[in-house]
Short mmCIF file of C-alpha atoms in Angstrom, two decimals:
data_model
loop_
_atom_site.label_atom_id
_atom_site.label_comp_id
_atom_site.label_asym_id
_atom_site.label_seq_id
_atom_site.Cartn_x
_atom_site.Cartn_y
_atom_site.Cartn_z
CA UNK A 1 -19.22 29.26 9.01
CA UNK A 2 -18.19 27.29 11.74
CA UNK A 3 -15.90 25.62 9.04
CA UNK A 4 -13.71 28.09 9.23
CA UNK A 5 -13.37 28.17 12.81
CA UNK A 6 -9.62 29.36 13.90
CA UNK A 7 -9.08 25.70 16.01
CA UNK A 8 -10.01 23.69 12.13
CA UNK A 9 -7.66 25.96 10.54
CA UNK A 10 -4.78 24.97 12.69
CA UNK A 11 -5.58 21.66 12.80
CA UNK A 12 -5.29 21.90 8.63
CA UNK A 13 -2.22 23.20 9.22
CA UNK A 14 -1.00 20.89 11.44
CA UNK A 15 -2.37 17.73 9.03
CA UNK A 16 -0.50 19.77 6.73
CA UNK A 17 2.58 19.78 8.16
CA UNK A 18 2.57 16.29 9.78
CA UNK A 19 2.36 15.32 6.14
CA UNK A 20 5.77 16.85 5.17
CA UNK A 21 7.38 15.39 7.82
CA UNK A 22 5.61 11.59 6.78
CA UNK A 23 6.88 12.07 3.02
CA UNK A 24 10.06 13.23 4.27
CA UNK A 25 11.64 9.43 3.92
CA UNK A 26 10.33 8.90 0.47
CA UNK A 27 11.52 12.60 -0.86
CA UNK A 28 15.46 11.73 0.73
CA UNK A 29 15.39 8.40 -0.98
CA UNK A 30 13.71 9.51 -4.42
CA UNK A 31 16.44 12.44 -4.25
CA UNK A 32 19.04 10.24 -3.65
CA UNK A 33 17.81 8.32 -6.83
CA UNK A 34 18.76 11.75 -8.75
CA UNK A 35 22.07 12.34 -6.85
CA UNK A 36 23.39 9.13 -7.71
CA UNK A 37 23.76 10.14 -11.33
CA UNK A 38 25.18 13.54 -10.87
CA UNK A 39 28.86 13.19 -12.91
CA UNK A 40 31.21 13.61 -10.98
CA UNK A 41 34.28 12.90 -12.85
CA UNK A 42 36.31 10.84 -11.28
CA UNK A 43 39.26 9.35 -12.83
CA UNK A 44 38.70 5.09 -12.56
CA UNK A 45 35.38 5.40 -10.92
CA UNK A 46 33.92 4.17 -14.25
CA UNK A 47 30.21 5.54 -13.72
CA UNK A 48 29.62 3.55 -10.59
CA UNK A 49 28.35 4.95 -7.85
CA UNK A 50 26.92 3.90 -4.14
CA UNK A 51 23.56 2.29 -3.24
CA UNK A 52 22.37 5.23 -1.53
CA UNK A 53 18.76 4.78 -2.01
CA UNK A 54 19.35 1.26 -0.50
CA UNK A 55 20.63 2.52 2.64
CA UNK A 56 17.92 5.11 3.33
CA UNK A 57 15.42 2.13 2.07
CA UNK A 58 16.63 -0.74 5.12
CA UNK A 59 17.25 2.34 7.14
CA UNK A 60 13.84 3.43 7.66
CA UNK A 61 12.35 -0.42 6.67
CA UNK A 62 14.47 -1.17 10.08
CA UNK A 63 13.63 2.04 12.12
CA UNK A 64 10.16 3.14 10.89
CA UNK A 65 8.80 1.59 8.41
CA UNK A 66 5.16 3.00 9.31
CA UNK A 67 7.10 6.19 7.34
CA UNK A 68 7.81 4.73 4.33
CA UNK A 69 5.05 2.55 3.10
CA UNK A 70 5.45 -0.55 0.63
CA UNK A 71 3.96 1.49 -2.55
CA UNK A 72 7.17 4.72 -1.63
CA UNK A 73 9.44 1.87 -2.39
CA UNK A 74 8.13 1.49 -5.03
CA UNK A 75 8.15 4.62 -6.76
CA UNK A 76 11.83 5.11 -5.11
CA UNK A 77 12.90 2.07 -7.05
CA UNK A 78 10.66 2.63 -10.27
CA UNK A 79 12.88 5.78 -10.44
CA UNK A 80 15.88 4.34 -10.33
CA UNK A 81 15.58 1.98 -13.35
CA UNK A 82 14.06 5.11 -15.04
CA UNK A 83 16.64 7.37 -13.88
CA UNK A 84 19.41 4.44 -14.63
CA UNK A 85 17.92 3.52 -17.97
CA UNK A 86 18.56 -0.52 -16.72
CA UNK A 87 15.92 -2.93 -17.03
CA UNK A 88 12.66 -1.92 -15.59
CA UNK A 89 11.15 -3.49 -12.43
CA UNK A 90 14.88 -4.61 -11.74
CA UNK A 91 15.41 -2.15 -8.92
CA UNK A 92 11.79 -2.56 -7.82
CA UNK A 93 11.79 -6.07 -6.91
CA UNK A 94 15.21 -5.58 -5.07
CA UNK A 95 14.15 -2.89 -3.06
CA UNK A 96 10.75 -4.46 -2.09
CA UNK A 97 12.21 -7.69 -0.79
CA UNK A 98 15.05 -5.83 0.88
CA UNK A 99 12.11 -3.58 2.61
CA UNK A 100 10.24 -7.02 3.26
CA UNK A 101 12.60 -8.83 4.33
CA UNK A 102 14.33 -5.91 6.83
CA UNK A 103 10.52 -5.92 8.04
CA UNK A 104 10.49 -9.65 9.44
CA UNK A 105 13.57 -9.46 11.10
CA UNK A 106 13.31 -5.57 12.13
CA UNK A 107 12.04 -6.22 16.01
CA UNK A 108 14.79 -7.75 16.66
CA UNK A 109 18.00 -5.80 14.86
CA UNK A 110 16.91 -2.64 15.88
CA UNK A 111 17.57 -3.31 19.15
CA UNK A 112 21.19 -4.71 18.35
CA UNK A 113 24.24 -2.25 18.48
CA UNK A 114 25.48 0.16 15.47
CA UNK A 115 28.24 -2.60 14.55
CA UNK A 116 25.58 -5.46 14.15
CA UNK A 117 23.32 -3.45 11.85
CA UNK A 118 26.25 -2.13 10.00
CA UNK A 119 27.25 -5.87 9.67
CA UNK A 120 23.21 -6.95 8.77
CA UNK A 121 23.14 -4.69 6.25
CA UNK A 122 26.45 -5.88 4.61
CA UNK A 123 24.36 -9.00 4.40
CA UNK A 124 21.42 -7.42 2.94
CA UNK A 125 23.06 -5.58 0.20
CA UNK A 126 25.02 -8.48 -0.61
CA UNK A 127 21.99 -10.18 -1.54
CA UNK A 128 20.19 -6.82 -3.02
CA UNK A 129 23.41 -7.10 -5.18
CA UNK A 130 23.18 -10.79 -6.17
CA UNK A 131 19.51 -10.51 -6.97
CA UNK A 132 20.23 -7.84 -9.35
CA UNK A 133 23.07 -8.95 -10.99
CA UNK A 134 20.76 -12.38 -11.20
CA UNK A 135 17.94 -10.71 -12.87
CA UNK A 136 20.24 -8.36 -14.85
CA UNK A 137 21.88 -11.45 -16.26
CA UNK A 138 18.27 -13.33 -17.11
CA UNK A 139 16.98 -10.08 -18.88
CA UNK A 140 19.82 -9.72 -21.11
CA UNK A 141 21.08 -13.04 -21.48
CA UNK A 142 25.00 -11.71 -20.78
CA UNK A 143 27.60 -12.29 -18.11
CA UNK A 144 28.32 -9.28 -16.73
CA UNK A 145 31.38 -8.21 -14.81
CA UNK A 146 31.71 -8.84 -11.11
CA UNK A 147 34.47 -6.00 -11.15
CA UNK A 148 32.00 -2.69 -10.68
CA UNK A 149 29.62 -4.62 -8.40
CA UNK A 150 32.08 -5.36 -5.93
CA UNK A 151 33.49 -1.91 -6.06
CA UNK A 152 30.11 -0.70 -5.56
CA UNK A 153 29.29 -3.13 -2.55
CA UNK A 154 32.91 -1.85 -0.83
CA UNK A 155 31.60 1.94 -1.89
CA UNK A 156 28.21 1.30 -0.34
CA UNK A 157 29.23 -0.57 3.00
CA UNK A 158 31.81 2.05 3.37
CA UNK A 159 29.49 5.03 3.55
CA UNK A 160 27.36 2.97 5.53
CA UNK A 161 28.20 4.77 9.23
CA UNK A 162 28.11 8.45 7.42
CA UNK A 163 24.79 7.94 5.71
CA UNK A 164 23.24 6.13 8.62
CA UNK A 165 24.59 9.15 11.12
CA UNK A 166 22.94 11.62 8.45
CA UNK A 167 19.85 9.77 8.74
CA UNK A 168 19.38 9.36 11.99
CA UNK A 169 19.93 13.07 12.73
CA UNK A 170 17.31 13.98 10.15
CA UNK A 171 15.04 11.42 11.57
CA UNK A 172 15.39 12.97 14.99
CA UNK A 173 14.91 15.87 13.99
CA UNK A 174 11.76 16.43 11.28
CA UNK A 175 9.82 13.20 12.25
CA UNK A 176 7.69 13.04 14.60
CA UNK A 177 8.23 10.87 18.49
CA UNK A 178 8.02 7.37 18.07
CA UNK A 179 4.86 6.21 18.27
CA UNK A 180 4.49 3.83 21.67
CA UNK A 181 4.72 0.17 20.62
CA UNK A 182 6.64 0.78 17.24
CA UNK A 183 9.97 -0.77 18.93
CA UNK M 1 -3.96 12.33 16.45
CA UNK M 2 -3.92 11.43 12.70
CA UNK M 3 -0.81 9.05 12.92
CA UNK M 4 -1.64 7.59 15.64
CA UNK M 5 -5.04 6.28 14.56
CA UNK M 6 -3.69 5.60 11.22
CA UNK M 7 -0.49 3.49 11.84
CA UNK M 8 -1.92 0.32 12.55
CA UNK M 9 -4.45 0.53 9.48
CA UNK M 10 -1.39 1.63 7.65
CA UNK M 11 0.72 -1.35 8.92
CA UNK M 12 -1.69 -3.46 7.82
CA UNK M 13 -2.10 -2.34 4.91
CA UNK M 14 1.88 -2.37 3.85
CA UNK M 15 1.70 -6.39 4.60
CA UNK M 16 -0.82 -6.90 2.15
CA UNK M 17 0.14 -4.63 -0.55
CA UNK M 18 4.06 -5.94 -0.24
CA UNK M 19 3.36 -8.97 -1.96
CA UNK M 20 1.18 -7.13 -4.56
CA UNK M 21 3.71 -4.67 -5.23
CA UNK M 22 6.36 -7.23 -5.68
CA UNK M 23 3.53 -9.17 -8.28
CA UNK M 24 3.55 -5.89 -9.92
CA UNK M 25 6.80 -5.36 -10.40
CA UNK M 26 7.40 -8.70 -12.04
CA UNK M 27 4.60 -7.36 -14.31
CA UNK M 28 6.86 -4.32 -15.00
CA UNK M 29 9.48 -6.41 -15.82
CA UNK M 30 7.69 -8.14 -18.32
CA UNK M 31 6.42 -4.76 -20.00
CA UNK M 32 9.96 -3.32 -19.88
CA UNK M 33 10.46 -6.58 -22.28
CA UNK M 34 7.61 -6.55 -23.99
CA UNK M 35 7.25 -3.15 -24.96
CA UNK M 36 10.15 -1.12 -25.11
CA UNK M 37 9.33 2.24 -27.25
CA UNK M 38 6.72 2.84 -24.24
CA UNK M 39 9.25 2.33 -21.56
CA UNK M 40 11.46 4.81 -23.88
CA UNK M 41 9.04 7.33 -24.25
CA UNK M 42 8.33 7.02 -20.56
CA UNK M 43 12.57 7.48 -19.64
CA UNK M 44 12.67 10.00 -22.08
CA UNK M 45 10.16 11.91 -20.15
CA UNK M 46 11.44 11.44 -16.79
CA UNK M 47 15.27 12.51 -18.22
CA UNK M 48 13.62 15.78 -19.70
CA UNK M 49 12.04 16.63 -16.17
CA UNK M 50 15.58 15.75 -14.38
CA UNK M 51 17.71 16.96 -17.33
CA UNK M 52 17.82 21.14 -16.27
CA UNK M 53 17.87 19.68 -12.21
CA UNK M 54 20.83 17.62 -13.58
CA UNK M 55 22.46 21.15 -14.95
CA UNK M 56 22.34 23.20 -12.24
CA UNK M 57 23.66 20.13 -10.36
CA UNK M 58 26.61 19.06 -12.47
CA UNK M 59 27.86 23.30 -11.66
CA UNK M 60 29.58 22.91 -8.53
CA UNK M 61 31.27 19.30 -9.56
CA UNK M 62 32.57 21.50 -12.96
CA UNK M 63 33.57 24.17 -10.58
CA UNK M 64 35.91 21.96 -8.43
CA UNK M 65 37.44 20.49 -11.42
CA UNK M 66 37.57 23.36 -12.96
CA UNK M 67 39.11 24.44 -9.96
CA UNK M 68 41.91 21.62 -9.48
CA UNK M 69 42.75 21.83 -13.02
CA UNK M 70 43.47 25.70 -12.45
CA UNK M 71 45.61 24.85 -9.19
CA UNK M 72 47.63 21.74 -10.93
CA UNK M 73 48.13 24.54 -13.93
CA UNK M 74 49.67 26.94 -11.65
CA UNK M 75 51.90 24.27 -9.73
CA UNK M 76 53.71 23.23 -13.13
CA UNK M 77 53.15 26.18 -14.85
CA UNK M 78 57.08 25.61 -15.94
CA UNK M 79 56.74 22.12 -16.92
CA UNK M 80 53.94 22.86 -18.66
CA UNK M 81 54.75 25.64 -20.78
CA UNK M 82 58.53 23.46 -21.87
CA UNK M 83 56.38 20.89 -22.99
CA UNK M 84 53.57 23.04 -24.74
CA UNK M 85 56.34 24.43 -26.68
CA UNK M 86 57.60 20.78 -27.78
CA UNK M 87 54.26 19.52 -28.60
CA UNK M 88 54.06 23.17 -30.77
CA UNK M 89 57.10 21.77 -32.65
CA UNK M 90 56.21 18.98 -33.15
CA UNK M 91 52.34 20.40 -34.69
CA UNK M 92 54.12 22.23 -37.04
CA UNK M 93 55.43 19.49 -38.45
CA UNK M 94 52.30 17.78 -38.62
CA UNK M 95 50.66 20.89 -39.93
CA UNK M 96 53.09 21.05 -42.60
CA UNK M 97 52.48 17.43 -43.95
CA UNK M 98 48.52 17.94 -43.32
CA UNK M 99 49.02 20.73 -45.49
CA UNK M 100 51.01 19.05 -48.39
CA UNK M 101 48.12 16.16 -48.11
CA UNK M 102 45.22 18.12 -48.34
CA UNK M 103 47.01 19.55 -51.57
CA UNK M 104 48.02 16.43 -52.96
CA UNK M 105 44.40 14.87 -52.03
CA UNK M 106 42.29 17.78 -53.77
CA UNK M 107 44.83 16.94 -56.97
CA UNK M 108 43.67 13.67 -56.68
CA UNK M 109 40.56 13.84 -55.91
CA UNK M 110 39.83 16.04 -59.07
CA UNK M 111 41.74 13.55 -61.19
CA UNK M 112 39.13 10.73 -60.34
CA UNK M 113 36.63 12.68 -60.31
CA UNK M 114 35.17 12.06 -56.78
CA UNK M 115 31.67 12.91 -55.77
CA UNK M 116 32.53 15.57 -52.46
CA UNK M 117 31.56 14.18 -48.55
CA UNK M 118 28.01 15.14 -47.40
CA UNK M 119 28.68 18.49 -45.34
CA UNK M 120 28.28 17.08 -41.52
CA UNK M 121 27.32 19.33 -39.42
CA UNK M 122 28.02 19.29 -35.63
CA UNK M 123 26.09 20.34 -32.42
CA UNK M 124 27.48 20.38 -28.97
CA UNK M 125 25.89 18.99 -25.79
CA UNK M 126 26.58 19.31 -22.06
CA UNK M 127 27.11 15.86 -20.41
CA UNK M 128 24.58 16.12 -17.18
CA UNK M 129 24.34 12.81 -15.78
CA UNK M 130 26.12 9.57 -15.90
CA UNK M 131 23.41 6.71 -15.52
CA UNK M 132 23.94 3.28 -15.08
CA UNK M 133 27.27 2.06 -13.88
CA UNK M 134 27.38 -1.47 -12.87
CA UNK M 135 24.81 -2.99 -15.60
CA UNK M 136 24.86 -0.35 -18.43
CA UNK M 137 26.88 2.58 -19.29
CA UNK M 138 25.34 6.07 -20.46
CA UNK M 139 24.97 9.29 -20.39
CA UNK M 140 22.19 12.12 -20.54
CA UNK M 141 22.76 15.17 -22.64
CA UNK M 142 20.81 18.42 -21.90
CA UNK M 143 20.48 19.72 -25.51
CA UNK M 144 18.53 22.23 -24.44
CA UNK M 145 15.81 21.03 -27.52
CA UNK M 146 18.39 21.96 -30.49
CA UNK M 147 16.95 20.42 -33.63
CA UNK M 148 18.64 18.07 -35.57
CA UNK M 149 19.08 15.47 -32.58
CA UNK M 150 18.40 12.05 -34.31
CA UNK M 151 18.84 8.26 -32.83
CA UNK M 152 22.32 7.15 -34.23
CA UNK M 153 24.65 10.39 -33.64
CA UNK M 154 28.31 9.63 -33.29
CA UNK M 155 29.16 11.78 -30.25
CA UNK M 156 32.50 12.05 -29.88
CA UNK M 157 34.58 14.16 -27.14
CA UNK M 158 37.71 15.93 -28.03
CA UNK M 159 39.42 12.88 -28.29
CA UNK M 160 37.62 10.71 -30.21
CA UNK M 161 34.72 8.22 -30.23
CA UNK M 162 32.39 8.69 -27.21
CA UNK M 163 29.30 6.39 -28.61
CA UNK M 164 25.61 6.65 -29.90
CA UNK M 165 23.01 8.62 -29.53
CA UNK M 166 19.99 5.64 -28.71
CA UNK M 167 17.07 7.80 -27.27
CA UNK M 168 16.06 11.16 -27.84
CA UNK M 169 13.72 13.46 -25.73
CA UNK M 170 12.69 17.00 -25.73
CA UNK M 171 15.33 18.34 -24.18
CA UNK M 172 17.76 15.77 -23.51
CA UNK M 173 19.09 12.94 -24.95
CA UNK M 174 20.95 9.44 -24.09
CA UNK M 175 24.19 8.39 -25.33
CA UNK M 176 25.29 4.54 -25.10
CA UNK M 177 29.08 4.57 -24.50
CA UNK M 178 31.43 2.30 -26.19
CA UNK M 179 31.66 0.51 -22.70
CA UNK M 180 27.97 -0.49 -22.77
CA UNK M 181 27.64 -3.92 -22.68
CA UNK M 182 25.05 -3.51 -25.77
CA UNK M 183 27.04 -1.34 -27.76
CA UNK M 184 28.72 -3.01 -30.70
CA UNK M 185 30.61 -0.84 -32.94
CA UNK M 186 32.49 -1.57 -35.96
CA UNK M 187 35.76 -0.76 -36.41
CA UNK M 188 38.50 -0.89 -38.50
CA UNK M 189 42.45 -2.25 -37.70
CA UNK M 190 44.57 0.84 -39.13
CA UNK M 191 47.34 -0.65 -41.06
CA UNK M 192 45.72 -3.73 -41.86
CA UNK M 193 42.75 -2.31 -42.87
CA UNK M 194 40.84 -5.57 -41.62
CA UNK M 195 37.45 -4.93 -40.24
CA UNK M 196 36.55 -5.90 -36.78
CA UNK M 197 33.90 -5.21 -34.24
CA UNK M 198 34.25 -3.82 -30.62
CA UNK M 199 32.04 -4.84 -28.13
CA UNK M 200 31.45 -2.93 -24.76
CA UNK M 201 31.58 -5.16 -22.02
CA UNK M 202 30.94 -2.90 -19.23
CA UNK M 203 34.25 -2.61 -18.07
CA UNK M 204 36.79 0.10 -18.36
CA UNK M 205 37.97 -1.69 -21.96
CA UNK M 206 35.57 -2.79 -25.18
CA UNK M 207 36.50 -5.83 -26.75
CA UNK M 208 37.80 -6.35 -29.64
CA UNK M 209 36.10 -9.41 -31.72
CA UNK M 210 35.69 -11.18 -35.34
CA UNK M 211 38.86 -9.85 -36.83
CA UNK M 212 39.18 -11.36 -40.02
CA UNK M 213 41.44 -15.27 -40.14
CA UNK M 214 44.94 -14.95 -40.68
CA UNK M 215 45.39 -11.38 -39.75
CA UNK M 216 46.63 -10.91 -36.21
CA UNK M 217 46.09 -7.59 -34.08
CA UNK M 218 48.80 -5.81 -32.96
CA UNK M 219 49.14 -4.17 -29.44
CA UNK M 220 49.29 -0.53 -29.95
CA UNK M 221 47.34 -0.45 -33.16
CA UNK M 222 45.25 2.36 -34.15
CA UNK M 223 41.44 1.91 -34.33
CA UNK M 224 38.96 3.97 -36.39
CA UNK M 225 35.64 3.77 -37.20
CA UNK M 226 34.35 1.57 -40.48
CA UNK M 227 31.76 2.23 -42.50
CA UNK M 228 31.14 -1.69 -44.07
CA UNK M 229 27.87 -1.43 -42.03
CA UNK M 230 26.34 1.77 -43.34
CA UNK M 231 26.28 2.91 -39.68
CA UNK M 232 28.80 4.80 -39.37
CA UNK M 233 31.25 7.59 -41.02
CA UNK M 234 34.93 5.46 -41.67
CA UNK M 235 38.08 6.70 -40.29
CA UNK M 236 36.78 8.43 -36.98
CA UNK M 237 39.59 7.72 -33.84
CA UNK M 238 38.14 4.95 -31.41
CA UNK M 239 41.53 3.86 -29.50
CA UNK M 240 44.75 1.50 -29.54
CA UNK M 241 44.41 -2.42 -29.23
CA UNK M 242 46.22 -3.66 -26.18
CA UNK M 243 46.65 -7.20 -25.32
CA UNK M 244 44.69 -8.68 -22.36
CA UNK M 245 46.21 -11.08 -20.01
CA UNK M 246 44.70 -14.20 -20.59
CA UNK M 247 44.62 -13.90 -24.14
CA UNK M 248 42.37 -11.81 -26.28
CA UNK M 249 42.48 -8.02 -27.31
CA UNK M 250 40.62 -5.28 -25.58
CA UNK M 251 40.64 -1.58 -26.96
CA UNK M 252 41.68 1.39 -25.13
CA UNK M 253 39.82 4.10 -26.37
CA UNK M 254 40.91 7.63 -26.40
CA UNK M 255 38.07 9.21 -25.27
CA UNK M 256 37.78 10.17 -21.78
CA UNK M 257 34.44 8.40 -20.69
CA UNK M 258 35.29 9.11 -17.09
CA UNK M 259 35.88 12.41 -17.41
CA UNK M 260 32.89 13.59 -20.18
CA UNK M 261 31.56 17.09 -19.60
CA UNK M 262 30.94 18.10 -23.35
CA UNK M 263 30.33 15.69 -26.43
CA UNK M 264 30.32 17.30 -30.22
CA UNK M 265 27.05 15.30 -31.90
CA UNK M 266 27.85 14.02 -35.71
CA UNK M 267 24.86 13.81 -38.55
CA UNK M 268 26.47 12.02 -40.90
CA UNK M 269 23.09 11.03 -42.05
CA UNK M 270 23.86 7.48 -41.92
CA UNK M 271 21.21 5.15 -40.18
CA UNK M 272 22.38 1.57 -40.30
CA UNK M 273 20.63 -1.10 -37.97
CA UNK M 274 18.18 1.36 -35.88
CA UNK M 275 14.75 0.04 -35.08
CA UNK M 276 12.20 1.00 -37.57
CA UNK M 277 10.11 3.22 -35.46
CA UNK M 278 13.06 5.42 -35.76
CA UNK M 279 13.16 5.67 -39.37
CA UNK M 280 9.25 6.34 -39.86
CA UNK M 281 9.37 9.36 -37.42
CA UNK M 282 9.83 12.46 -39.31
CA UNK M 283 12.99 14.69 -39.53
CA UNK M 284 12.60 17.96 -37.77
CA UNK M 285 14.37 20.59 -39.82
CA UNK M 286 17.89 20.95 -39.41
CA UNK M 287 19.46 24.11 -38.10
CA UNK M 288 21.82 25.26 -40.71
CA UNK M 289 25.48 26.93 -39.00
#
C-alpha cells in the first residue's frame, strides 16, 4: 500500500516529466527530419533544402550533449536517409562524427562568442557536407553536382543565427538548469 | 535527483557507444547495398507513417500559393483576360486541325486495319513531400491506397513528363523525377525521329545522350517519350533541347518539378527493365472509371 503513497506518485510524475523535457532535443531534431521535406514550391529552389537537423545536432553536441545521447543521433540521422530515400547510413555516419567531433572540442567553443561558433560551425558543416558528398559519390559511383550543395551550405549557414536563437530559447525554457560541472 | 546521478554514467556511456554507433552505421551502409528490397520495404513503411503528417502539412504551403496566385490574378486581371482571349484564338485553330486529324486518322486507321491502343487509365495523386535534393530527386505521393499503383507509372503533371513511379507503399508512393541522377529515360528527337536517352543529372536540366551518328540536335527541339525500350508509351511531351555552354545538349522539360502539387499516374501496362521482384508480385485488381 505504501506503494501508492501520495510523495511516490509525484515523484512518478516528476520522472515523468523530467523525461519529456530529456527527449525534447531528439523529438526537435527527428521533426526537423520531417519538415525538411515539406514542398514548398519554390520557383529555382530545386528540392534543396537546409541542414536543419545538423544545426540542432552540433547545437546541443556543443551545449548539452548529456541531452542528446550518441544512439538519438542516430535514429535522427537513420531518419533522414529514410525520410530522404539517399543511401542508407550516409546521414548516420555524418551526423555521428559531427556530434563526436563537436564533443572533443565542445569545452572550449562554448565558451567563445556567438560569431566564433557561428564561424565553427561553418567549418563543421563544410566538412558534414564533404563527407557526404564523398560517400554519396563512392556508393553510386557518379560525380555529382557541386551546384545544390553549395546552395545548401549558403542556405544552412544563413539560418544559422535564427535557428540557434530558436534553440536556445527552447533550451532555456523546457530543459532543465545546467547541471554544475557540465561547462 | 535522477539526472544528476545519471549524467556521468550517461556520459560515459555516449563515449563508448560513439564509436560503436559509427561501426554500425558503416554496417548499415553495407546493408543499404547489399540488400535493397529490405531497405525499400523499410522506406516504404516509414513514408506511409509520414505520408497523411506530410498532407496536413503541405495545407498551409498550398494555401499561400494558392493565395499569391489569387492576388497576382487580381493585379493583372486585364492583362490576363487580353491574353486568355488570344491564346482562345489561337485553340480554336488548333482544335480545328485536331479535329480534321482525328478524322483523317480514324480513316486511316480503318484502312490498315490497326489493332486499337490498350485503354490507359489514369489516377491522380497529391504531391506531399519533396525528398532528397542535393543527392537524389523525388517525390512522395499520398495515394491514399487507390489500387492499381504499380512500380513503372509515368506520372506526368499538366505539362508533361514528371518521371517514374520506383517504390510503392500502402498508402503512398515514390516518384523518381527526370532530374534524378538515376533516372534514364528514353526519348525520342521530334522531327528527326532519332532515338536518344535523357539522363537526370541532378541539376535543374537532364541530359541529353547517345543520339544516333550523323544526326545533330537542334536547340528548341521537341522531345517525347519512345517506346524502342518497351518501357514506356511513345509520343508523351518531355521538353525542348537547349544547347549547354560548353558543348553538349541538356533538356528543358516542361513539367514543373519545382512547383508539383498534383501528378496524373499512367498504366500503360508496359514494364520494361524493372527488377524482377516487381514482376512476380501479384496485380491487385484495377479500379475500373
Amino acid at each position: 500500500m505504501a506503494v501508492f503513497a501520495p510523495r511516490d506518485r509525484q515523484s512518478f510524475w516528476q520522472r515523468l516529466d523530467a523525461l519529456a523535457r530529456l527527449s525534447f532535443p531528439t523529438l526537435v531534431a527527428l521533426l526537423l527530419v520531417v519538415l525538411a521535406a515539406v514542398p514548398l514550391r519554390l520557383p529555382e529552389q530545386g528540392g534543396v533544402m537546409p541542414l536543419l537537423p545538423m544545426v540542432a545536432v552540433f547545437f546541443w553536441a556543443l551545449y548539452r550533449p548529456q541531452v542528446l545521447p550518441a544512439p538519438a543521433v542516430f535514429a535522427i540521422g537513420l531518419l533522414a536517409d529514410l525520410v530522404a530515400a539517399t543511401p542508407l547510413g550516409v546521414s548516420v555516419i555524418v551526423l555521428l562524427l559531427l556530434y563526436g567531433t563537436v564533443g572533443i572540442h565542445r569545452r572550449r567553443l562554448a565558451r567563445q562568442s556567438f560569431l566564433v561558433v557561428w564561424l565553427a560551425f561553418l567549418l563543421y558543416l563544410a566538412g558534414a557536407q564533404l563527407l557526404t558528398w564523398l560517400l554519396n559519390t563512392l556508393l553510386s559511383l557518379r560525380l555529382f553536382p557541386p551546384g545544390p550543395a553549395l546552395f545548401q551550405f549558403a542556405l544552412t549557414a544563413a539560418l544559422y543565427p535564427v535557428m540557434a536563437y530558436l534553440l536556445a530559447l527552447a533550451d532555456r525554457s523546457i530543459l532543465p538548469e545546467r547541471p554544475e560541472g557540465a561547462r | 535527483m535522477i539526472i544528476r546521478l545519471s549524467v556521468p554514467l550517461r556520459q560515459a556511456l555516449a563515449r563508448l557507444s560513439l564509436p560503436i554507433l559509427i561501426a554500425a552505421a558503416f554496417g548499415l551502409m553495407l546493408l543499404g547495398k547489399a540488400d535493397t528490397l529490405m531497405i525499400e520495404r523499410l522506406r516504404m513503411s516509414v513514408a506511409d507513417t509520414l505520408a497523411p503528417v506530410y498532407q496536413v502539412m503541405a495545407e498551409p504551403v498550398s494555401a499561400a500559393h494558392r493565395l499569391a496566385a489569387e492576388l497576382r490574378a487580381m493585379i493583372d486581371l486585364r492583362a490576363e483576360n487580353a491574353r486568355l482571349r488570344e491564346e482562345n484564338e489561337r485553340l480554336r485553330s488548333w482544335q480545328a486541325a485536331a479535329l480534321r486529324l482525328e478524322g483523317e486518322n480514324t480513316v486511316l486507321r480503318q484502312y490498315v486495319g490497326m489493332i486499337p491502343e490498350p485503354h490507359t487509365g489514369t489516377i491522380a495523386a497529391r504531391v506531399v513531400a519533396e525528398t532528397g535534393g542535393v543527392y537524389a530527386r523525388s517525390v512522395l505521393l499520398f495515394t491514399g491506397g487507390q489500387p492499381g499503383i504499380v512500380k513503372g507509372m509515368v506520372a506526368l503533371d499538366e505539362r508533361g513528363f514528371v518521371g517514374r513511379i520506383s517504390e510503392v507503399g500502402a498508402r503512398s508512393a515514390r516518384v523518381l523525377l527526370a532530374t534524378d541522377i538515376n533516372s534514364r529515360i528514353p526519348v525520342l528527337l521530334e522531327g528527326s525521329d532519332s532515338r536518344a536517352m535523357m539522363l537526370g543529372t541532378n541539376g535543374r536540366r537532364p541530359r541529353l545522350a547517345h543520339w544516333p551518328e550523323g544526326v545533330r540536335p537542334q536547340a528548341g527541339q521537341r522531345v517525347v517519350t519512345s517506346s524502342h525500350v518497351g518501357a514506356f508509351p511513345p509520343g508523351l511531351p518531355v521538353g525542348e533541347v537547349v544547347e549547354r555552354e560548353g558543348g553538349g545538349f541538356e533538356i528543358e522539360l516542361f513539367a514543373q518539378l519545382d512547383r508539383l502539387e498534383f501528378v496524373r499516374l499512367y498504366d500503360f501496362g508496359m514494364r520494361g527493365i524493372l527488377p524482377p521482384e516487381v514482376v512476380s508480385r501479384p496485380e491487385p485488381p484495377r479500379r475500373r472509371p
